[in-house]
mmCIF file of N, CA, C and O in Angstrom:
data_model
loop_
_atom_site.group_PDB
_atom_site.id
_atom_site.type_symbol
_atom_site.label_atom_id
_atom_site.label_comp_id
_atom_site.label_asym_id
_atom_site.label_seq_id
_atom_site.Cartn_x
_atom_site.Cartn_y
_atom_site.Cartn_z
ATOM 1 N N UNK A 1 10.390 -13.060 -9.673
ATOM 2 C CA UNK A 1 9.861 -14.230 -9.017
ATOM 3 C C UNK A 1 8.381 -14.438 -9.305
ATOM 4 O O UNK A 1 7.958 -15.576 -9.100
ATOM 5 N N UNK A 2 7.514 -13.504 -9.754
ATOM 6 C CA UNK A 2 6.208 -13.515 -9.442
ATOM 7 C C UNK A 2 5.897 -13.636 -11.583
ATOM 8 O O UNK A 2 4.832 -13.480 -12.180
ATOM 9 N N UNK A 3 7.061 -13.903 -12.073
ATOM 10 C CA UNK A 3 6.569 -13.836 -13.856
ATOM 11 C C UNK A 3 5.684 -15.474 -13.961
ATOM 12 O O UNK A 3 4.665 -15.508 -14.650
ATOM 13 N N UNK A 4 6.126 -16.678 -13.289
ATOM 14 C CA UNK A 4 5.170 -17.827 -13.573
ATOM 15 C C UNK A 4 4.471 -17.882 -12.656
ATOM 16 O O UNK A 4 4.593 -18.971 -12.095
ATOM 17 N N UNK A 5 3.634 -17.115 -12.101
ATOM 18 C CA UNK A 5 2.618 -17.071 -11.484
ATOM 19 C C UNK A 5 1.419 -17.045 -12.429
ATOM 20 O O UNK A 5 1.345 -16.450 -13.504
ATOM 21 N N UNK A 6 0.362 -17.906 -11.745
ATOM 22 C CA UNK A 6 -1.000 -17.969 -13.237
ATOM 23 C C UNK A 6 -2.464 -17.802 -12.377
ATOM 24 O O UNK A 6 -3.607 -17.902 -12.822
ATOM 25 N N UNK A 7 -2.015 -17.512 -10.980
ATOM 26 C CA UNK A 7 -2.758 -17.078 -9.877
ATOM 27 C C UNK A 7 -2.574 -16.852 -8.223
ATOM 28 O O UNK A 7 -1.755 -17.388 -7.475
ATOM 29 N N UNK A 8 -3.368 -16.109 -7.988
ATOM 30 C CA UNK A 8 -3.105 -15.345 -6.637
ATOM 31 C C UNK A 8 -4.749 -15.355 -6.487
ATOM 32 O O UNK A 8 -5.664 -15.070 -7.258
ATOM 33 N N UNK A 9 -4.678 -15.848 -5.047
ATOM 34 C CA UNK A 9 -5.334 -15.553 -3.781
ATOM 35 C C UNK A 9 -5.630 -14.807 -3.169
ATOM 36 O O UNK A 9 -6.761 -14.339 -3.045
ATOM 37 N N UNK A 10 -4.756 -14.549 -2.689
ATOM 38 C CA UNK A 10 -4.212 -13.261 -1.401
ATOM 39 C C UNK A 10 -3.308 -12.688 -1.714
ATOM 40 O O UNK A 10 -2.523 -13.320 -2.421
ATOM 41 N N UNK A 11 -2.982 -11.400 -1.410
ATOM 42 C CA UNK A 11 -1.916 -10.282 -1.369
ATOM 43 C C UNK A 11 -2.177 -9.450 0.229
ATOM 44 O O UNK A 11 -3.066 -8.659 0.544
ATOM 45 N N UNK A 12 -0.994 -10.007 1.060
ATOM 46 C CA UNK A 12 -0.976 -9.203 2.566
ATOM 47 C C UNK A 12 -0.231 -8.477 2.297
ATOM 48 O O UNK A 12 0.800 -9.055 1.954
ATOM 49 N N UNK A 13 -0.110 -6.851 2.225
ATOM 50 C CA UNK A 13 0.528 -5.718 2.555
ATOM 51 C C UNK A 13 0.519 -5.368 3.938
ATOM 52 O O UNK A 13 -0.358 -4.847 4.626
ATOM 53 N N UNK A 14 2.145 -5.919 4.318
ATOM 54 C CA UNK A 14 2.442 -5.602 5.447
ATOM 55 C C UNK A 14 3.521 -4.952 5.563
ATOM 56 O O UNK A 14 3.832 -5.060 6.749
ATOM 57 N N UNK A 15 4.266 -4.350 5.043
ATOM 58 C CA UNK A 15 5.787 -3.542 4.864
ATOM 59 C C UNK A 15 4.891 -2.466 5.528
ATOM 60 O O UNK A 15 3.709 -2.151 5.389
ATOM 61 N N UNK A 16 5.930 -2.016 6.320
ATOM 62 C CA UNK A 16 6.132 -0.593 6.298
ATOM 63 C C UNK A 16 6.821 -0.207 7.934
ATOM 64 O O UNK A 16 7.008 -0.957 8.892
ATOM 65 N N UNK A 17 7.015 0.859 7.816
ATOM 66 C CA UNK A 17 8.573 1.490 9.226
ATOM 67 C C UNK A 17 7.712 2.919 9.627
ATOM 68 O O UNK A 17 6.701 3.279 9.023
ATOM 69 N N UNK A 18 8.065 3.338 10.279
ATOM 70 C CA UNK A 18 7.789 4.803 10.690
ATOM 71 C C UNK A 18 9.341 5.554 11.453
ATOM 72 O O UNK A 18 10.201 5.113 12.216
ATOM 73 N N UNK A 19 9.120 6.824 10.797
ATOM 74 C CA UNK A 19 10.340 7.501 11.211
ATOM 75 C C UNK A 19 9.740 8.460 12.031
ATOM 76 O O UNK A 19 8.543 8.750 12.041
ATOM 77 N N UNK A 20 10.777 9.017 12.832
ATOM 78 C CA UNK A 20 9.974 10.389 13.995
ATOM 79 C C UNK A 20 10.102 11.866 13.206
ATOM 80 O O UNK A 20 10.330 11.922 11.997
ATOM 81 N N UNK A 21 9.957 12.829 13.890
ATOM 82 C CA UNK A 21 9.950 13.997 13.377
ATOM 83 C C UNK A 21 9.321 14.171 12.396
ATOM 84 O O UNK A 21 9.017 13.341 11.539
ATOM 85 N N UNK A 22 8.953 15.846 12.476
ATOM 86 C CA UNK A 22 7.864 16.162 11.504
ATOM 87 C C UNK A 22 8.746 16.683 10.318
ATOM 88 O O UNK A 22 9.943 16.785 10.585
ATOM 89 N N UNK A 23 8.432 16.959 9.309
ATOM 90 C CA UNK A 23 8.688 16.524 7.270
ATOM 91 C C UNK A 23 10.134 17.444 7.770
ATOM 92 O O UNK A 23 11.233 16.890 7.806
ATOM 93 N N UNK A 24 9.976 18.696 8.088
ATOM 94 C CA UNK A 24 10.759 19.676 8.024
ATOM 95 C C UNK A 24 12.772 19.639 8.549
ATOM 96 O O UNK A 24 13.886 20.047 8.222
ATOM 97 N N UNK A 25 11.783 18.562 9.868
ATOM 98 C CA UNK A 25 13.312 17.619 10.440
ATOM 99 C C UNK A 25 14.159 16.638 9.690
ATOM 100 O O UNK A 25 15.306 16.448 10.097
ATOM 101 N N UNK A 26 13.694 15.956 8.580
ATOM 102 C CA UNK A 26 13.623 15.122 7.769
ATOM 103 C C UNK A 26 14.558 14.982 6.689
ATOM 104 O O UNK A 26 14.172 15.953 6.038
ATOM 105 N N UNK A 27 15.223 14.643 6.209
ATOM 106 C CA UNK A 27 15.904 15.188 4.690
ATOM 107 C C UNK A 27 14.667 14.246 3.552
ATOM 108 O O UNK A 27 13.768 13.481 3.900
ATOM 109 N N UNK A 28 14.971 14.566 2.508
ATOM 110 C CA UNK A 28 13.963 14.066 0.981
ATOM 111 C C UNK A 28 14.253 12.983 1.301
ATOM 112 O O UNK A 28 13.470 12.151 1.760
ATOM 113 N N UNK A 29 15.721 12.798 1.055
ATOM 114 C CA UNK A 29 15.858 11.246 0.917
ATOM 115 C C UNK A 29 15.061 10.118 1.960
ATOM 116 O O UNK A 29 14.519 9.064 1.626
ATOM 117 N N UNK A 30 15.197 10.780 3.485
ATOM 118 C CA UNK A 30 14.492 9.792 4.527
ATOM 119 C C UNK A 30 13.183 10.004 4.287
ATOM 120 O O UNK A 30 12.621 9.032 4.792
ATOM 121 N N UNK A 31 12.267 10.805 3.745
ATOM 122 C CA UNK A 31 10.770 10.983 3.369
ATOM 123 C C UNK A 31 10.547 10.441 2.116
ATOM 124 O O UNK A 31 9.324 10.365 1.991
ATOM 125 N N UNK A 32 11.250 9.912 0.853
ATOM 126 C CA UNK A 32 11.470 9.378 0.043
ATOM 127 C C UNK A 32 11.580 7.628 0.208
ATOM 128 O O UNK A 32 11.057 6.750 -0.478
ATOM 129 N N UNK A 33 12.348 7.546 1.230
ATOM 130 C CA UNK A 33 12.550 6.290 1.598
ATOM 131 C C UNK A 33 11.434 5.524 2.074
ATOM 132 O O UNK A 33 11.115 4.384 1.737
ATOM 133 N N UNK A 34 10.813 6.379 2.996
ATOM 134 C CA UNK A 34 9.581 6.445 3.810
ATOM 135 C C UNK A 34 8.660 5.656 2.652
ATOM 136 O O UNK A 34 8.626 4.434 2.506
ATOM 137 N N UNK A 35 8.078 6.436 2.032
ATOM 138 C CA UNK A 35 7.149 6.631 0.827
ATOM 139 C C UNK A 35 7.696 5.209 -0.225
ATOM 140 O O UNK A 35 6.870 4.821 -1.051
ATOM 141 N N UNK A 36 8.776 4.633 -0.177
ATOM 142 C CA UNK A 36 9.128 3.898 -1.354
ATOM 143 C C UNK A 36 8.467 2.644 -0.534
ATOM 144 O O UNK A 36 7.909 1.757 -1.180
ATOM 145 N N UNK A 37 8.543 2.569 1.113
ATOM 146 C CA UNK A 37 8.445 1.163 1.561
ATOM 147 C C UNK A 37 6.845 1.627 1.637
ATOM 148 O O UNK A 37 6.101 1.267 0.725
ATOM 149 N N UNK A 38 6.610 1.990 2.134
ATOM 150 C CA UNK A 38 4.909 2.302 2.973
ATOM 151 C C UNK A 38 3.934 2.427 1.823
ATOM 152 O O UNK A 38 2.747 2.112 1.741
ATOM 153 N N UNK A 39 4.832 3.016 0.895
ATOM 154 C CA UNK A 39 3.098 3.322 -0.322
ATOM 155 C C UNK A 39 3.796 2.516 -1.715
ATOM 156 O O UNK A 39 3.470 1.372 -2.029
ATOM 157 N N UNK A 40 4.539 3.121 -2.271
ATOM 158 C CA UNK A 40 5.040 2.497 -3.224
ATOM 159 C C UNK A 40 5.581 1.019 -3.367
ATOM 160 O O UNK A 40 5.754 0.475 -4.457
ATOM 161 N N UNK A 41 5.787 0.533 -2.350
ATOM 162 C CA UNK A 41 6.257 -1.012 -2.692
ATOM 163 C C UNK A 41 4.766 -1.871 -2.769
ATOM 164 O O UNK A 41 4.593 -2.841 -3.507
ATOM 165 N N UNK A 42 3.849 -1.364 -1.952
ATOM 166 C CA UNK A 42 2.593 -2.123 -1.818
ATOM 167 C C UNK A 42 2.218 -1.510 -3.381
ATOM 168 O O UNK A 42 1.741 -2.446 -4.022
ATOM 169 N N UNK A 43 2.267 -0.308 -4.182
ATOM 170 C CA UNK A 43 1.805 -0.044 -5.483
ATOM 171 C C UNK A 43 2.244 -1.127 -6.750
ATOM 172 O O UNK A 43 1.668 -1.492 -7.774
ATOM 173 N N UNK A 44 3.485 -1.422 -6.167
ATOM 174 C CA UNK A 44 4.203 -1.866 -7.039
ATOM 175 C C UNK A 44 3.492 -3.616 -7.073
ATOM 176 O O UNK A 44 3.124 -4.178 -8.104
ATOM 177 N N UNK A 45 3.454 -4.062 -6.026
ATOM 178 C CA UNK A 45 2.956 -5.792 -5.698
ATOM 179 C C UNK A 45 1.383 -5.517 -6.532
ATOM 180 O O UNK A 45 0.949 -6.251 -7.420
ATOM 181 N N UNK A 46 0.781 -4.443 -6.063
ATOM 182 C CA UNK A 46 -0.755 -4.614 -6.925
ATOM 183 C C UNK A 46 -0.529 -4.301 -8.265
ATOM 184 O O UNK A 46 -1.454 -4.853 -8.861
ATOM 185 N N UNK A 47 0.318 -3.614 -9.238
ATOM 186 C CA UNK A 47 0.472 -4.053 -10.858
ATOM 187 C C UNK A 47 0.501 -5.018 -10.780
ATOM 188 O O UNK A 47 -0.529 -5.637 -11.043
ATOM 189 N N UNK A 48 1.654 -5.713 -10.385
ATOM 190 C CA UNK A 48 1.880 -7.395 -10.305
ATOM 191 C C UNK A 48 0.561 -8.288 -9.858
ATOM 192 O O UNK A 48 0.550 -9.428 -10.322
ATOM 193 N N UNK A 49 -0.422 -7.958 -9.113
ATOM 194 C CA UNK A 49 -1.293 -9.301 -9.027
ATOM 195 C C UNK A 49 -2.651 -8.669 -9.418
ATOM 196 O O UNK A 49 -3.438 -9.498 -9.876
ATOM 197 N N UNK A 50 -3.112 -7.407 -9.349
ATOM 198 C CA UNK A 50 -4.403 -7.244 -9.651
ATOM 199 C C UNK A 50 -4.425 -7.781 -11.078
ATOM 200 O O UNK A 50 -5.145 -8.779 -11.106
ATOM 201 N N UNK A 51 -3.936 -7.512 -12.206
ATOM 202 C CA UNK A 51 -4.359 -8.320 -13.649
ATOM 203 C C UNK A 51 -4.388 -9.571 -13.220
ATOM 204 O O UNK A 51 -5.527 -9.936 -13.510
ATOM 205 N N UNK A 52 -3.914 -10.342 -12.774
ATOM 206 C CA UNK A 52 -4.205 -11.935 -12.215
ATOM 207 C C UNK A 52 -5.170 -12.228 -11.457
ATOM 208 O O UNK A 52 -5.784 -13.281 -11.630
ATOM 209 N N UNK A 53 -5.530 -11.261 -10.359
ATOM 210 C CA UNK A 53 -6.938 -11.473 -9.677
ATOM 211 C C UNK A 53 -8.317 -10.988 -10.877
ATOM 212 O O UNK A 53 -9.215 -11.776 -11.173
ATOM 213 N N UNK A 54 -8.228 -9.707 -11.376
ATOM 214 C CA UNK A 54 -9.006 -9.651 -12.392
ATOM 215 C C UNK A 54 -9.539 -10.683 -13.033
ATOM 216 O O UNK A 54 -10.727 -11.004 -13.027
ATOM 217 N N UNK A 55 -8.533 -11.278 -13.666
ATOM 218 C CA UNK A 55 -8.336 -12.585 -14.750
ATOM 219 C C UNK A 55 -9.078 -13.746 -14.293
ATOM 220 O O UNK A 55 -9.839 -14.427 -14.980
ATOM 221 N N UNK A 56 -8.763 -13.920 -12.974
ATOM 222 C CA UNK A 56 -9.564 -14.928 -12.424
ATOM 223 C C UNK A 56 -10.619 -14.931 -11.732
ATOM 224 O O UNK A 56 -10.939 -15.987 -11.185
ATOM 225 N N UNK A 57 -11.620 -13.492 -11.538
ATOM 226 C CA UNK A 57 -12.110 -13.029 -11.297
ATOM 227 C C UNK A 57 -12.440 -13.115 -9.511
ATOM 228 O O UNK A 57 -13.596 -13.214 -9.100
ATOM 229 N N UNK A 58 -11.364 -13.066 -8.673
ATOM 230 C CA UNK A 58 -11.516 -13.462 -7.133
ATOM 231 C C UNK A 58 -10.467 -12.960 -6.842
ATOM 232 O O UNK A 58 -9.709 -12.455 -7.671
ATOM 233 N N UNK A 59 -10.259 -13.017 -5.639
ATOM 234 C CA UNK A 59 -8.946 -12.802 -4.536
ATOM 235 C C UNK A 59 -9.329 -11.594 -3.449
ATOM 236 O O UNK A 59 -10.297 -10.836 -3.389
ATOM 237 N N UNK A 60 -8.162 -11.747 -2.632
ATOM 238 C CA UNK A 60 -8.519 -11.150 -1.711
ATOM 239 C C UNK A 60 -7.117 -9.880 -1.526
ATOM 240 O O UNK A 60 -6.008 -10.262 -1.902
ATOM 241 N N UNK A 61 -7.223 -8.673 -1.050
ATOM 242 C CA UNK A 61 -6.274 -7.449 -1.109
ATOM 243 C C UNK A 61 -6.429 -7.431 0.578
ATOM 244 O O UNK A 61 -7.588 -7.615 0.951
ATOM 245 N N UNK A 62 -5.482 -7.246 1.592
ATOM 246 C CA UNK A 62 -5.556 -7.241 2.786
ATOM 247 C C UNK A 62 -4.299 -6.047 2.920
ATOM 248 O O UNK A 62 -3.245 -6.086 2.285
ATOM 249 N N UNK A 63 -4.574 -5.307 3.611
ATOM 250 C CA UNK A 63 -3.741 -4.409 3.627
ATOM 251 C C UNK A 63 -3.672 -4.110 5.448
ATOM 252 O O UNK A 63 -4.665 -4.118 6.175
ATOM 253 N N UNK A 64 -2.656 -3.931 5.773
ATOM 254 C CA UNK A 64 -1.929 -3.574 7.323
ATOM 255 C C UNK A 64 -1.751 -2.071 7.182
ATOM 256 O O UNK A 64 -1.051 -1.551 6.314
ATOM 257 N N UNK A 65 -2.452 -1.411 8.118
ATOM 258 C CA UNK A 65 -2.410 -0.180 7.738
ATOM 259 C C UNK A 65 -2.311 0.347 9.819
ATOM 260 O O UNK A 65 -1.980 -0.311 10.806
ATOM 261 N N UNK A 66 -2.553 1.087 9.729
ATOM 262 C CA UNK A 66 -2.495 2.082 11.015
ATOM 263 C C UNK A 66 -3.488 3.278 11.631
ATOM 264 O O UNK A 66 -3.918 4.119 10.842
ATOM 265 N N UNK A 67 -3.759 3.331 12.694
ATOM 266 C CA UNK A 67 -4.612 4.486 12.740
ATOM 267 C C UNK A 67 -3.891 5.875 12.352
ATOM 268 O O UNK A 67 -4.422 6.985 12.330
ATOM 269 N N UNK A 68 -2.408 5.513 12.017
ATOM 270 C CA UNK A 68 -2.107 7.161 11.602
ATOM 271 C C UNK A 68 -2.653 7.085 10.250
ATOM 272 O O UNK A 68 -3.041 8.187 9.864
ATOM 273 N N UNK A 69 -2.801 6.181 9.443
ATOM 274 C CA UNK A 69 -3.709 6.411 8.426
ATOM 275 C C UNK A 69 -4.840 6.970 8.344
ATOM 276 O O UNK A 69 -5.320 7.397 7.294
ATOM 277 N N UNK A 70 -5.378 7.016 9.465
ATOM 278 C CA UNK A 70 -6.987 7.879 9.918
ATOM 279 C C UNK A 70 -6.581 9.111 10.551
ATOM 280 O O UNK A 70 -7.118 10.114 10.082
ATOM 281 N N UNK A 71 -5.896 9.258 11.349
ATOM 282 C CA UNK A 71 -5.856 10.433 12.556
ATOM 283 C C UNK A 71 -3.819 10.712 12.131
ATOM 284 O O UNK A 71 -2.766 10.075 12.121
ATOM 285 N N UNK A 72 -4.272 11.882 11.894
ATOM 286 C CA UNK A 72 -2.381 12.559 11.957
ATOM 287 C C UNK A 72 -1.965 12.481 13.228
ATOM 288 O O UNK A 72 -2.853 12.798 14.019
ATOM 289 N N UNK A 73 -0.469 12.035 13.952
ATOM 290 C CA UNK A 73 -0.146 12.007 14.596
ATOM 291 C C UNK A 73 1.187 12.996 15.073
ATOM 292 O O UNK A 73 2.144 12.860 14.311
ATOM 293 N N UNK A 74 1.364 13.769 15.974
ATOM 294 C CA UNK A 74 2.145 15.031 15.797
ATOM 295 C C UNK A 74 3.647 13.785 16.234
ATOM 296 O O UNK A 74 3.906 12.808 16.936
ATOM 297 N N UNK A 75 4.340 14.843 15.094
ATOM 298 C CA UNK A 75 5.943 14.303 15.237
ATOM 299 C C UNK A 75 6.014 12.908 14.073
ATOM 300 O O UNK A 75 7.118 12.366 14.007
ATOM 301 N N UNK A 76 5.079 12.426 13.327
ATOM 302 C CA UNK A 76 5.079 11.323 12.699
ATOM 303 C C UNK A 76 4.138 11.712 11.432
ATOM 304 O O UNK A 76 3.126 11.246 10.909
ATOM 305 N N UNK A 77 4.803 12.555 11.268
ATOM 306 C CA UNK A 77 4.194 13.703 9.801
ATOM 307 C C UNK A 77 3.828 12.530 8.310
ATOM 308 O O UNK A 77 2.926 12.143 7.567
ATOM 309 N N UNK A 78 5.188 12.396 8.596
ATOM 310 C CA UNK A 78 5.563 11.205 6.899
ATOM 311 C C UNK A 78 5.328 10.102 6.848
ATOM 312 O O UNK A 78 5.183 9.599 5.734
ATOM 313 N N UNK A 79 5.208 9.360 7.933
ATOM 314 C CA UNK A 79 4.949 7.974 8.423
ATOM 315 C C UNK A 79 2.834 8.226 8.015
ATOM 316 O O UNK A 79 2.220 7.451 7.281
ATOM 317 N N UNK A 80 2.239 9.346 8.662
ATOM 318 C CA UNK A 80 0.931 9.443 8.626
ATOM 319 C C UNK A 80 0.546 9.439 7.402
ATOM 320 O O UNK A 80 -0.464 8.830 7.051
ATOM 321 N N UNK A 81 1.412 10.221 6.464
ATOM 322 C CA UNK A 81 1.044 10.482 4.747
ATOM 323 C C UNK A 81 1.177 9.695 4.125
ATOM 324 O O UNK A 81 0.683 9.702 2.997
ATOM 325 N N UNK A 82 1.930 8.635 4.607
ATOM 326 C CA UNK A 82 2.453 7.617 3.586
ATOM 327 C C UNK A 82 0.897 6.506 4.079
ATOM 328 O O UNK A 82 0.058 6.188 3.236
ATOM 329 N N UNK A 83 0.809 6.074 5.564
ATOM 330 C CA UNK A 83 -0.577 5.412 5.621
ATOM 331 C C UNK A 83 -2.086 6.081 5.107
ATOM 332 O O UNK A 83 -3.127 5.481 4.838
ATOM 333 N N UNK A 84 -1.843 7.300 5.083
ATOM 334 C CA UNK A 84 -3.116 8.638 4.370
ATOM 335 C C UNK A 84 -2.902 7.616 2.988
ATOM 336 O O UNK A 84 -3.509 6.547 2.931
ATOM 337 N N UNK A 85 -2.190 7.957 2.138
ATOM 338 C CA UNK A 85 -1.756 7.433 1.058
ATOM 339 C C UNK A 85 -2.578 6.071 0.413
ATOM 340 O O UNK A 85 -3.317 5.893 -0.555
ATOM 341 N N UNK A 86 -1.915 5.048 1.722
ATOM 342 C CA UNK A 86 -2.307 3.926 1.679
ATOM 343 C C UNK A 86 -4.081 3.737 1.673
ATOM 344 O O UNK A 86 -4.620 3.011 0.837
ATOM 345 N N UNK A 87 -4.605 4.238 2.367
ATOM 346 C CA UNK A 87 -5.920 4.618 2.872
ATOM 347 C C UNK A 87 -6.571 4.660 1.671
ATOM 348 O O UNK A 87 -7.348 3.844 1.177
ATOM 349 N N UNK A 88 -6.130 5.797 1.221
ATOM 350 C CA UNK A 88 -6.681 6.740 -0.147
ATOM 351 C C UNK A 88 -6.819 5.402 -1.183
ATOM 352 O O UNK A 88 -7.754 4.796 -1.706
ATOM 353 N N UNK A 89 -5.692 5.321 -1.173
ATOM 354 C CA UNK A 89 -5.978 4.084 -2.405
ATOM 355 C C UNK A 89 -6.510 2.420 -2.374
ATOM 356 O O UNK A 89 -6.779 1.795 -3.400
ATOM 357 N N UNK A 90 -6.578 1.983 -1.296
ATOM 358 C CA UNK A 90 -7.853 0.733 -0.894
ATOM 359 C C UNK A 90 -8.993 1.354 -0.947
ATOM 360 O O UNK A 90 -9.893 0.733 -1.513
ATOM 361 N N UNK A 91 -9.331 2.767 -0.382
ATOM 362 C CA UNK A 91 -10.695 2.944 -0.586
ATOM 363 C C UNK A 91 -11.462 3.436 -1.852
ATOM 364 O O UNK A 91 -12.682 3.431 -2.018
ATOM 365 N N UNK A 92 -10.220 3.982 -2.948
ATOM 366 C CA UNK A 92 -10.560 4.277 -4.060
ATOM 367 C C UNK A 92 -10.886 3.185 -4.865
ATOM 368 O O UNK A 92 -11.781 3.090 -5.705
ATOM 369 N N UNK A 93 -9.964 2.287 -4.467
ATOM 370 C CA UNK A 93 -10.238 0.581 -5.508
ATOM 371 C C UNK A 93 -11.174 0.086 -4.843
ATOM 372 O O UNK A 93 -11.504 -0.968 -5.386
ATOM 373 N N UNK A 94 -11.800 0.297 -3.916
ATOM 374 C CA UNK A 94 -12.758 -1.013 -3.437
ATOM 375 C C UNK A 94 -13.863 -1.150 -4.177
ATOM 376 O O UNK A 94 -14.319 -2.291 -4.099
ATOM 377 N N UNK A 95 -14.413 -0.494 -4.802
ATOM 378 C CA UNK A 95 -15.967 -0.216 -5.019
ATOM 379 C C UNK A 95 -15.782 -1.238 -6.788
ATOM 380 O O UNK A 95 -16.559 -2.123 -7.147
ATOM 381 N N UNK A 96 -14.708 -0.805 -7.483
ATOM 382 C CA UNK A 96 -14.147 -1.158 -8.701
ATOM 383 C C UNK A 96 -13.720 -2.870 -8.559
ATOM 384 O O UNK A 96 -14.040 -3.697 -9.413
ATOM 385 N N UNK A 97 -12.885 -3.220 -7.218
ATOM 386 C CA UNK A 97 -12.565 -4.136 -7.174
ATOM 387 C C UNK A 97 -13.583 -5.132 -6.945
ATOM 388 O O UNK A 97 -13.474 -6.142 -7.640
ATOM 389 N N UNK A 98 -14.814 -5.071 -5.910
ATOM 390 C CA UNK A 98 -15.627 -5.770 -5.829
ATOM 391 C C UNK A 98 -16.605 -6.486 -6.894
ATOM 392 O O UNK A 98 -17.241 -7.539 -6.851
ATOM 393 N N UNK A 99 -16.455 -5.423 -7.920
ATOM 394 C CA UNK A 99 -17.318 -5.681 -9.300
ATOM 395 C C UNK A 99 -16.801 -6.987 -10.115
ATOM 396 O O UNK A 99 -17.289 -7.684 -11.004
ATOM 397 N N UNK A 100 -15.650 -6.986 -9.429
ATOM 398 C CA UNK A 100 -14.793 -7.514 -10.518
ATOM 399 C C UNK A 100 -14.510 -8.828 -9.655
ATOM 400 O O UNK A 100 -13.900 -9.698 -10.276
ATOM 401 N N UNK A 101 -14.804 -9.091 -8.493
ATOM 402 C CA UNK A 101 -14.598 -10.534 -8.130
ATOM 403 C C UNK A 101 -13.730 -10.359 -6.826
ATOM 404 O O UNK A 101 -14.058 -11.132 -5.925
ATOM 405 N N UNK A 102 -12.712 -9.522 -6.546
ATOM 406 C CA UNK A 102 -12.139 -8.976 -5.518
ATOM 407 C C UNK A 102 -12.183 -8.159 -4.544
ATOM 408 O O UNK A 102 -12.347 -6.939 -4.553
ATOM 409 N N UNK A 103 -11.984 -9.093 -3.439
ATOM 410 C CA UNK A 103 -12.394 -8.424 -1.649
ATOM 411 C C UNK A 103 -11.416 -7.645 -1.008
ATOM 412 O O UNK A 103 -11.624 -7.198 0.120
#
């Protein structure tokens, strides 16, 4: 859906679920699952639009995130890593992104 696109604005990252129990209660697959909506689907939308915001040198990255992204929360192990995750990587791009035209 997003191949005749020739610009972007905005990108809101708002997906994401939280499951209970800590990793150990968990099977791969539900910590896998976790991780595909919460970190990886938002990875996947920024291939798709950062070369287009680049290109046009603007836009804006808004991301919905959580304080378990800041503070671990007991019993919500995977849900916290996956917003850690999220965290990690807006604050790694910001400094790069701003240079470049993007907030």
């Amino acid at each position: 859906f997003m191949k005749d696109l020739n610009q972007v604005d905005i990108l809101v990252n708002n997906a994401g679920y939280a499951i209970n129990g800590t990793h150990e209660t968990n099977s791969m697959e539900t910590v896998k699952a976790q991780f595909e909506t919460n970190f990886f689907g938002i990875v996947r939308l920024q291939q798709r639009v950062l070369p287009l915001m680049r290109a046009q040198k603007s836009g804006h990255l808004i991301a919905v995130s959580s304080v378990g992204g800041l503070l671990g929360v007991p019993f919500n192990d995977i849900y916290c890593a996956t917003k850690f995750a999220l965290e990690g990587l807006y604050e790694s791009m910001a400094s790069l992104n701003l240079q470049l035209g993007i907030q």
